[in-house]
Coordinates of C-alpha atoms and ligand atoms in Angstrom, one line a residue:
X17 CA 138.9 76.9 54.4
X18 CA 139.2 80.8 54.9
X19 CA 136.4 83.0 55.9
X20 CA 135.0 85.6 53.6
X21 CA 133.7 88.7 55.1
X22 CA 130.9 90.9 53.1
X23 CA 130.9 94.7 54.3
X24 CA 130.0 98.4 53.1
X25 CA 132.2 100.8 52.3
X26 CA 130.2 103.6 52.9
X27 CA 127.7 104.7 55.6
X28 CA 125.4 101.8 55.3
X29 CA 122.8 100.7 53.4
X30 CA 124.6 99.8 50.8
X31 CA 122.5 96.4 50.0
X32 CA 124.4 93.9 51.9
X33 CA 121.6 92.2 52.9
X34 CA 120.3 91.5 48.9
X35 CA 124.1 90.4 48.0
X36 CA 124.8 88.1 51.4
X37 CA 121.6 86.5 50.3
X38 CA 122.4 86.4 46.6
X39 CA 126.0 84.8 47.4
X40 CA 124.2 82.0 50.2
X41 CA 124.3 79.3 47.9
X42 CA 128.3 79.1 48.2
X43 CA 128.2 79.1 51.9
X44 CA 128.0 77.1 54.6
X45 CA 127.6 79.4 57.5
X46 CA 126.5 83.4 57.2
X47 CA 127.2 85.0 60.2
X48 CA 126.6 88.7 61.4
X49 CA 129.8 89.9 63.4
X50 CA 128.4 93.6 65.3
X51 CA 125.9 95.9 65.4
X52 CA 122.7 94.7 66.2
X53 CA 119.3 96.1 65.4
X54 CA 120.7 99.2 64.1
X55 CA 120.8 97.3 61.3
X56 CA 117.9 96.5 58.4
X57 CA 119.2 94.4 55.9
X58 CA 116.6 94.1 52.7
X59 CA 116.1 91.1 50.5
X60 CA 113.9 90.7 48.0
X61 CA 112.8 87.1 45.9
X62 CA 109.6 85.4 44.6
X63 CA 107.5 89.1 44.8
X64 CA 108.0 89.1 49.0
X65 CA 110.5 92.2 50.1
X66 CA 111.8 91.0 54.2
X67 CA 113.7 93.2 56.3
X68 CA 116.3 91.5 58.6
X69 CA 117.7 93.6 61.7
X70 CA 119.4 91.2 63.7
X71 CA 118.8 87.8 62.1
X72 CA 121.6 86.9 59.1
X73 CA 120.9 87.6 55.5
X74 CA 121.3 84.0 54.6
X75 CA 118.1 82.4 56.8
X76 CA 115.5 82.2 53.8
X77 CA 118.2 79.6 52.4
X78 CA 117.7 76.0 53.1
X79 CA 120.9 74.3 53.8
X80 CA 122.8 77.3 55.2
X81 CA 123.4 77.9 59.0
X82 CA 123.3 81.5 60.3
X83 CA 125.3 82.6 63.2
X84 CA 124.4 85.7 65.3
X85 CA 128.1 86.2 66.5
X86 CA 129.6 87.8 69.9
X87 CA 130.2 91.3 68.4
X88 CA 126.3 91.6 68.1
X89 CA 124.1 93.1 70.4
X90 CA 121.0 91.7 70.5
X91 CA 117.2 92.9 71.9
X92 CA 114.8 90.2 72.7
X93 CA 112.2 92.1 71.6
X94 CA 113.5 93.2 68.1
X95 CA 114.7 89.3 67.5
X96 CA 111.4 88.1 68.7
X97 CA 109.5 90.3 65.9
X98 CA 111.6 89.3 63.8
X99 CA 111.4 85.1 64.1
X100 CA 107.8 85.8 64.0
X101 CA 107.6 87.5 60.8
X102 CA 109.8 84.5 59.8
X103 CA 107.0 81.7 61.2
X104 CA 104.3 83.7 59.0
X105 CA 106.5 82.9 56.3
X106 CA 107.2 79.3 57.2
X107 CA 110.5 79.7 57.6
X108 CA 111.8 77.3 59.6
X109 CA 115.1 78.5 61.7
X110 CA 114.9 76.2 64.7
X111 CA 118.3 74.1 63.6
X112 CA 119.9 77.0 61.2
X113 CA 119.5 80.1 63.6
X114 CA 122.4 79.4 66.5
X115 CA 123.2 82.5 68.7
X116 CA 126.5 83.5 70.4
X117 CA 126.3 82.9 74.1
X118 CA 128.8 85.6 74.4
X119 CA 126.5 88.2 72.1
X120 CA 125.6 91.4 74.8
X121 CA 122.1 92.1 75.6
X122 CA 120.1 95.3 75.0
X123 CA 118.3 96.5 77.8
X124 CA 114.7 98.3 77.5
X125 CA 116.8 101.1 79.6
X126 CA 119.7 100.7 77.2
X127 CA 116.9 102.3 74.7
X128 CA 116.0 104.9 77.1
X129 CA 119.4 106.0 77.5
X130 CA 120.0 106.4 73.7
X131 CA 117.2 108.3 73.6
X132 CA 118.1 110.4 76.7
X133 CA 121.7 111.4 75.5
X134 CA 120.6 111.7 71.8
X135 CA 117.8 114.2 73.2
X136 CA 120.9 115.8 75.6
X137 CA 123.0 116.7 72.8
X138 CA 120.1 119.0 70.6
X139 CA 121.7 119.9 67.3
X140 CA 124.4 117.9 67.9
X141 CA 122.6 114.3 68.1
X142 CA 124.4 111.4 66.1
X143 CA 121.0 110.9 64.9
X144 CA 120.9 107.6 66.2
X145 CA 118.4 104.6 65.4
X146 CA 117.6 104.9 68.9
X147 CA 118.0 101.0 69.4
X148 CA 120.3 101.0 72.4
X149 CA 123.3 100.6 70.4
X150 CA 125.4 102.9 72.2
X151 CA 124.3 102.4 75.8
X152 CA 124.9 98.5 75.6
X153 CA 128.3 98.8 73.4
X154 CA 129.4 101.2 76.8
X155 CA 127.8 98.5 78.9
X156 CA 129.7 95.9 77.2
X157 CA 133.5 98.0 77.5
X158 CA 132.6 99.1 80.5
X159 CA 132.5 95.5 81.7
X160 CA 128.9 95.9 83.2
X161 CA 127.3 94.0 80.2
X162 CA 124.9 91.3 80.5
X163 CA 125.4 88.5 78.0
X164 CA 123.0 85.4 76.3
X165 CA 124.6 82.8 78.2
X166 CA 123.9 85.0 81.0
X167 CA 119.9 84.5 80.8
X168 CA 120.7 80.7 82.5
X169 CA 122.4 81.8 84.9
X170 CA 121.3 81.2 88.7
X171 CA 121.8 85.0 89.2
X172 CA 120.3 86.2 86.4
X173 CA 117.8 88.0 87.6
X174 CA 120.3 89.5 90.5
X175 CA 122.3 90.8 87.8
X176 CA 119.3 92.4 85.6
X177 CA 117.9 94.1 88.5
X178 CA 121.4 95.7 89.3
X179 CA 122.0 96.9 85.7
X180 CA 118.9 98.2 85.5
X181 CA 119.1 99.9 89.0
X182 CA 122.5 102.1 87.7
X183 CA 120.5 103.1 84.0
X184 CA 117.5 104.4 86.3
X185 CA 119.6 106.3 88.4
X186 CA 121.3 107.9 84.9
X187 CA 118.0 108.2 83.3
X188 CA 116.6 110.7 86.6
X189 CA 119.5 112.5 85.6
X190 CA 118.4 113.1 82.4
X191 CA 115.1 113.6 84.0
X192 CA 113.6 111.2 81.5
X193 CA 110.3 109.8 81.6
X194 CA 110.7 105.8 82.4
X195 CA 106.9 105.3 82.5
X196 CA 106.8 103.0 79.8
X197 CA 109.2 100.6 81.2
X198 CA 107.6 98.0 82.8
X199 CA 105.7 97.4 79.6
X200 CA 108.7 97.5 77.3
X201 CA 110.0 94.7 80.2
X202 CA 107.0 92.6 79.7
X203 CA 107.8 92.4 75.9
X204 CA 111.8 92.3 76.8
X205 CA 111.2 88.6 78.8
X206 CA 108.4 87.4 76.2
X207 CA 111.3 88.3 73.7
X208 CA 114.0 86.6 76.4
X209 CA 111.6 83.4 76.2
X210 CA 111.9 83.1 72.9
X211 CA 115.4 83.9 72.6
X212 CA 115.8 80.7 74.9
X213 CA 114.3 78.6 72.5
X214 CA 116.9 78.8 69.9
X215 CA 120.6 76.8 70.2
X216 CA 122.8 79.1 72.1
X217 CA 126.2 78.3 71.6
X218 CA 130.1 79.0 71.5
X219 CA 130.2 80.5 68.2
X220 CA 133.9 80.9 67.9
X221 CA 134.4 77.1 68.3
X222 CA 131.8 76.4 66.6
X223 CA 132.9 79.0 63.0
X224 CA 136.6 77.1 64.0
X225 CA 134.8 73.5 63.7
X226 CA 133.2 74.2 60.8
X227 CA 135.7 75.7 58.9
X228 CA 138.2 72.5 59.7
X229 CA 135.8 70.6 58.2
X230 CA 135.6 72.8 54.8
X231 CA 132.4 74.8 55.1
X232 CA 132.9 78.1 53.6
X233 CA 131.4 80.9 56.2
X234 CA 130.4 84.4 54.9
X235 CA 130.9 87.3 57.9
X236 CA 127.6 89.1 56.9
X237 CA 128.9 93.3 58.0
X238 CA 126.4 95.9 59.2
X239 CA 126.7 99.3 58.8
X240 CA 129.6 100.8 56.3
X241 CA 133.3 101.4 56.9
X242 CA 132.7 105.1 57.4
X243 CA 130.4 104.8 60.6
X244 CA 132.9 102.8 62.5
X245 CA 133.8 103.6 65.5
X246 CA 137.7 104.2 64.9
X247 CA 137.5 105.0 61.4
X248 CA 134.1 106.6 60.4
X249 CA 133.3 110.5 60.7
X250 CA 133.3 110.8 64.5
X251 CA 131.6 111.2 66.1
X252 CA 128.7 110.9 63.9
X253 CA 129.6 107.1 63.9
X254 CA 127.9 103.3 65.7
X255 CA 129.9 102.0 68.2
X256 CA 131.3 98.8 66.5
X257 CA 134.0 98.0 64.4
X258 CA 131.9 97.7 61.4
X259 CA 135.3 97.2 58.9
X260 CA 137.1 93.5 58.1
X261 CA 138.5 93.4 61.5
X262 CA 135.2 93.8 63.0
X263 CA 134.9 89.9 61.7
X264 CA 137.9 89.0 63.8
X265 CA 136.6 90.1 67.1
X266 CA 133.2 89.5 66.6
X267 CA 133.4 85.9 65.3
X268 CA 136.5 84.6 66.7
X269 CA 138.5 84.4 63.2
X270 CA 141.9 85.1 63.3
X271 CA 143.2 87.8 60.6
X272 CA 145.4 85.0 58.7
X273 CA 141.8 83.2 58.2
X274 CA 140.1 85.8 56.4
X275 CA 139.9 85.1 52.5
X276 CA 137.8 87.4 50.2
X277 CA 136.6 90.9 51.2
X278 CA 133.7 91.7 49.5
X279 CA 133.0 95.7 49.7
X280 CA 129.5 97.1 48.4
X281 CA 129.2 100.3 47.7
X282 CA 125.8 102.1 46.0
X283 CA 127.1 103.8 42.7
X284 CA 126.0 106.9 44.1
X285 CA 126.3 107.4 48.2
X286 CA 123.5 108.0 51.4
X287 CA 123.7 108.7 54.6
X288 CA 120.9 108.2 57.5
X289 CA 121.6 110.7 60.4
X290 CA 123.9 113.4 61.1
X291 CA 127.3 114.0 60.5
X292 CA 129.0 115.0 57.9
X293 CA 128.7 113.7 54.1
X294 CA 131.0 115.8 51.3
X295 CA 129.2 114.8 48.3
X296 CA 125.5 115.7 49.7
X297 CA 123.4 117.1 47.2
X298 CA 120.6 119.8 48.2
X299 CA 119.4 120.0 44.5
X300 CA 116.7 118.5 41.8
X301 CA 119.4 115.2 41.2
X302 CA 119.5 114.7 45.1
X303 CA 115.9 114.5 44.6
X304 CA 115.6 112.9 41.8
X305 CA 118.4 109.5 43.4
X306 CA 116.3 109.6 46.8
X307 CA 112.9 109.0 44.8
X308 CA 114.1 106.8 42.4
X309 CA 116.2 104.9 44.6
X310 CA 113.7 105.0 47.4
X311 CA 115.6 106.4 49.3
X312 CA 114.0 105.6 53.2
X313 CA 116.1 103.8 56.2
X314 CA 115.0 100.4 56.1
X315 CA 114.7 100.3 60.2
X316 CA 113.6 103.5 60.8
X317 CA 111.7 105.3 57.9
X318 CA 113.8 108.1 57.9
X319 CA 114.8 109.5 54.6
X320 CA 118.7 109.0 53.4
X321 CA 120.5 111.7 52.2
X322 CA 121.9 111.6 48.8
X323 CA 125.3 112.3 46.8
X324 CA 127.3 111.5 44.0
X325 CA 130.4 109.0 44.6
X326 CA 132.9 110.0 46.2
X327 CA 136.3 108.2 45.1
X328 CA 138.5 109.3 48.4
X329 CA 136.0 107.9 50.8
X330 CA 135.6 104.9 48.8
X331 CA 139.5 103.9 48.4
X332 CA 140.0 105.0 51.9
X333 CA 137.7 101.9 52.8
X334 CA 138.5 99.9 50.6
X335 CA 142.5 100.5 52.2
X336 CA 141.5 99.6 56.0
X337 CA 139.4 96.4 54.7
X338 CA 141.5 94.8 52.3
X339 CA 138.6 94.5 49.7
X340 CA 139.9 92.2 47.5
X341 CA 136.6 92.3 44.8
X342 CA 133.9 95.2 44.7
X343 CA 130.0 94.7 44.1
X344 CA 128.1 98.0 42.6
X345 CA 124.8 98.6 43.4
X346 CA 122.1 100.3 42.4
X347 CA 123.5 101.1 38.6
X348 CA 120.2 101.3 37.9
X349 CA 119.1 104.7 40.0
X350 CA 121.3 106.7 38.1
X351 CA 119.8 105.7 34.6
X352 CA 117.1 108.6 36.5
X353 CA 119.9 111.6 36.5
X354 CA 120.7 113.7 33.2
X355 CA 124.7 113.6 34.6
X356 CA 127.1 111.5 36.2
X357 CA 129.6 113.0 38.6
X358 CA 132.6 111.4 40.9
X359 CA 133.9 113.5 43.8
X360 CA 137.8 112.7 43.0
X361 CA 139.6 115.2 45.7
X362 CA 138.1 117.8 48.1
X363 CA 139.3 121.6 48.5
X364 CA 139.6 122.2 52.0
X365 CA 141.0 125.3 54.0
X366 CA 142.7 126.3 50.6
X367 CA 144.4 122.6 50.0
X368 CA 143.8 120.4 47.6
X369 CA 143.3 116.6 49.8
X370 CA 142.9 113.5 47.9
X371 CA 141.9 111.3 51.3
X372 CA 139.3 112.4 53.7
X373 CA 140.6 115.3 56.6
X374 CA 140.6 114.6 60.3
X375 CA 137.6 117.2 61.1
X376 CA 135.4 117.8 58.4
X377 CA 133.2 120.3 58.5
X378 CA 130.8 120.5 55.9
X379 CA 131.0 124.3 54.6
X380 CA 134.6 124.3 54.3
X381 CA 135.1 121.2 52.2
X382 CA 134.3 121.3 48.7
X383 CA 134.4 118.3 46.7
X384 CA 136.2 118.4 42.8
X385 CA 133.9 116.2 40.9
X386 CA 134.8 114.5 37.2
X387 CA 132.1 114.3 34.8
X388 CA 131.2 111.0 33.2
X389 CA 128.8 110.3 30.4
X390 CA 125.5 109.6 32.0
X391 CA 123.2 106.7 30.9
X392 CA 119.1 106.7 30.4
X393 CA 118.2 103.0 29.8
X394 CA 116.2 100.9 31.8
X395 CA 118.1 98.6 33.7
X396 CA 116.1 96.6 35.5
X397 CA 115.0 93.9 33.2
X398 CA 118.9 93.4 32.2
X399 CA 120.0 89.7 33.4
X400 CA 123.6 90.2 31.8
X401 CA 126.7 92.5 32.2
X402 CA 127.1 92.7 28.5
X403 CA 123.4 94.0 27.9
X404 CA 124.4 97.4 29.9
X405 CA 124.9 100.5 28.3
X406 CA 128.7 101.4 26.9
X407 CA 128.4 104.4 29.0
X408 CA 127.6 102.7 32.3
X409 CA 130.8 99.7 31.7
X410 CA 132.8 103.2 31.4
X411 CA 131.5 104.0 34.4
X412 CA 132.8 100.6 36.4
X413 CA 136.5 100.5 34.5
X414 CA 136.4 104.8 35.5
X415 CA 136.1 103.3 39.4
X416 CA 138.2 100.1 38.9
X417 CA 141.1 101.6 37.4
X418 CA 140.6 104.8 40.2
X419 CA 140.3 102.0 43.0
X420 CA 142.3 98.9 41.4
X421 CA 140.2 96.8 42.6
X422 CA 137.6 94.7 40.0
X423 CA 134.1 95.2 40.7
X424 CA 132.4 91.4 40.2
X425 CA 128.8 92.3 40.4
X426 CA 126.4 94.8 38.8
X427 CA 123.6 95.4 40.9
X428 CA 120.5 96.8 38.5
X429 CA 117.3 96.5 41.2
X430 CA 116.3 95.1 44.9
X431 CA 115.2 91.7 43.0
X432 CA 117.6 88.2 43.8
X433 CA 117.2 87.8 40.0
X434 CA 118.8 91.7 39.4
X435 CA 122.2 90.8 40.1
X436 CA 124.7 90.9 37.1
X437 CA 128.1 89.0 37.1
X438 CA 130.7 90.8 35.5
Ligands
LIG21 P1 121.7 97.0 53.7 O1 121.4 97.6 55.0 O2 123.1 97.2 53.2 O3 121.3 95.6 53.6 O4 120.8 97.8 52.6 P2 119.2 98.3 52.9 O5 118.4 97.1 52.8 O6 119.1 99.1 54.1 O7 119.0 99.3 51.7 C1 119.2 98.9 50.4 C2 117.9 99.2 49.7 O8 118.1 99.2 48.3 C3 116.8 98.1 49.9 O9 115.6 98.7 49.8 C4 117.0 97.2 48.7 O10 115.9 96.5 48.4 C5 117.4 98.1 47.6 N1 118.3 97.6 46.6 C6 119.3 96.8 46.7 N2 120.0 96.7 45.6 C7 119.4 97.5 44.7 C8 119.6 97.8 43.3 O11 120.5 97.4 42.7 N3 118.7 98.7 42.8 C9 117.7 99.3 43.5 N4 116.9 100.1 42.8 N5 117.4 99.0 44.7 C10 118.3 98.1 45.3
LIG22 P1 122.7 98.8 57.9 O1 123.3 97.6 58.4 C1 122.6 103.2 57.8 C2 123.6 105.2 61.6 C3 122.5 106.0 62.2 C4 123.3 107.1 62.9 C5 124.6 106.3 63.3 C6 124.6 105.9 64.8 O2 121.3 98.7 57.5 O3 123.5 99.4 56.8 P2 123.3 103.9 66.1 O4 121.9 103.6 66.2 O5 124.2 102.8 65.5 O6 123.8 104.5 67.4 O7 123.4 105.1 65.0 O8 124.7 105.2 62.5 N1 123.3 103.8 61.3 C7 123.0 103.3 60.1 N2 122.9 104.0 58.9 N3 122.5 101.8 57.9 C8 122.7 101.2 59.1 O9 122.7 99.8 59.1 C9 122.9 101.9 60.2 N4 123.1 101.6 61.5 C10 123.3 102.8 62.2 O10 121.6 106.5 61.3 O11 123.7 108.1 62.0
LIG23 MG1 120.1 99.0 55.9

């Protein structure tokens, strides 16, 4: 049995968190593959809305195992808020929650760090989440990492103390304030001790056994395709591999192993944080999508940025992750907006480019947009692809025929029950 990956195609938040837990039924295994708590992953079922940052989208399912892989990074303290707000739920993850021994750690001083060097650069920040992705990613290519399976180690402590020795000296540099640290460290081993408690294991032998014996295993992406670290807009970008082969080397699955590639894109785009974003709209209708879409980063509060779709970003994705079936979400934010637009080229230093440029710098690239008839209805209550508007079905065979790739589910609100199979 192949793996399937689930991913987004464009700079997060797309909903992969609603869809992984929509598509759980037809899985065995969910497993999260990088990033870490970065990450916040909404679902929403039986009137409760749960955020997810590190945990995999698939854990409110009985009968379905979730994996935190090796490409994650991982804080104790962010995991241990988060299994907590799963035991006020009664929830019960303690034989379907397994962790990667080989997943990297995130320091308290990894935090520190990312806020150091995103406070360093001024105008030029990434605009980070500030969780530490960065400073443990480094940590972890750097080869000075400290692992899960490390927390059993005889040396542990040895090892902590030295790590956290070289970020102090790094942090005087930035002549950053560490007084909170020892009481982010109590929290970090409370978080530690509770990280202990779950089954810590070899997760690419353990993905490997269960595939063998049939189980189909969804690689649950974080993140979208255009804040990867090779291939997003750097260096406004994570520090993963957030696209299909990100599933490979953060789960262990060899590329011949990989079966569908879900892509999720939001019919309209966002981006949290800097960097640049072509289709960004600084009028009433960017307004209007970040309201009615409620528009606010699901870790950190902060509100998105909104755009129309923009076609050459979204096929460039779909390219370096095989998609082999899109999911829309979302239709229903645009019923809000008296136009529908689709940025189909940019003009850029006097050329006309139909893929995205090497350096883009916002003023100089102007996107050509094609209209498309807009649609008014309400949505929301609609439980099947037929009952949507003529103008919005335009709208998904305008992007599959653009794309060639058939988009399999509608997405019409953040409900389980709002999902529409095409
Ligand atoms: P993820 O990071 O890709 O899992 O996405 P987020 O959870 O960060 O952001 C998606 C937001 O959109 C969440 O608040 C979801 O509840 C919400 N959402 C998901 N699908 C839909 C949809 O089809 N329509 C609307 N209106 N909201 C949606
Ligand atoms: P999900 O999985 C949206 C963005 C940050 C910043 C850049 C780098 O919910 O889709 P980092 O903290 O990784 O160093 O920040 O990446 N970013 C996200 N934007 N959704 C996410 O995750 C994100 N994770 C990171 O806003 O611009
Ligand atoms: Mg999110």
């Amino acid at each position: 049995m192949k793996a399937d990956v689930l991913l987004g195609l464009q700079w997060g938040d797309e909903g992969k968190g609603k869809i992984v837990d929509v598509l759980t039924p037809n899985y065995g295994v969910i497993a999260r593959f990088q990033g870490g708590p970065n990450a916040g992953h909404t679902l929403e079922f039986n009137g409760i809305k749960h955020v997810l940052h590190t945990i995999p989208s698939g854990i409110f399912r009985e009968d379905t195992l979730n994996v935190i892989g090796n490409g994650v990074v991982i804080d104790p303290r962010v995991l241990k808020r988060e299994l907590l707000a799963l035991d006020d739920l009664n929830v019960d993850y303690s034989k379907s929650l397994l962790v990667s021994k080989k997943a990297h750690l995130i320091l308290p001083t990894h935090c520190m760090l990312d806020a150091a060097s995103e406070a360093s650069k001024g105008k030029k920040k990434i605009g980070s989440t500030l969780r530490g992705i960065g400073p443990t990613y480094m940590d972890k290519t750097g080869r000075n990492g400290i692992r899960v399976g490390d927390l059993v180690m005889p040396n542990f402590d040895e090892r902590y103390n030295a790590l956290r020795e070289k970020h102090l000296n790094m942090l005087s540099g930035y002549a950053f304030d560490v007084s909170e640290l020892e009481e982010q460290e109590k929290l970090w081993f409370a978080g530690v001790d509770k990280l202990k408690e779950l089954e810590l294991i070899d997760s690419e032998h353990f993905i490997h056994e269960k595939m063998n014996a049939g189980s189909a295993i969804l690689a649950e992406g974080a993140q979208g395709s255009l804040l990867d670290i090779d291939f997003g807009s750097y260096p406004f970008v994570t520090s993963s591999n957030t696209i299909c082969a990100g599933a490979c080397t953060g789960l262990g699955i060899a590329p011949n192993q990989i079966g569908e590639v879900f892509g999720i894109f939001k019919a309209y785009c966002t981006r949290v944080g800097s960097g640049p974003f072509p289709t960004e709209l600084f009028d009433k209708d960017g307004e209007i999508l970040a309201k009615a879409g409620n528009e606010f980063g699901a870790t950190t509060g902060r509100p998105r940025r909104c755009g129309w779709l923009d076609l050459p970003a979204l096929k460039y994705a779909c390219m370096i992750n095989g998609v082999t079936k899109l999911i829309m979400m979302k239709a229903d934010v645009l019923s809000y907006v008296d136009k529908v637009r689709v940025c189909v080229a940019y003009e850029y230093k006097g050329k006309t480019l139909d893929y995205l440029p090497y350096e883009i710098l916002d003023d100089d690239i102007k996107p050509i947009y094609e209209n498309l008839s807009p649609w008014t209805d309400d949505l929301t209550g609609m439980r099947e692809y037929n009952e949507l508007p003529e103008t919005l079905k335009s709208y998904v065979e305008y992007i599959e025929e653009k794309v060639g790739i058939p988009i399999t589910i509608v997405s019409v609100g953040p409900d389980r029950t709002q999902t529409l199979r095409k």
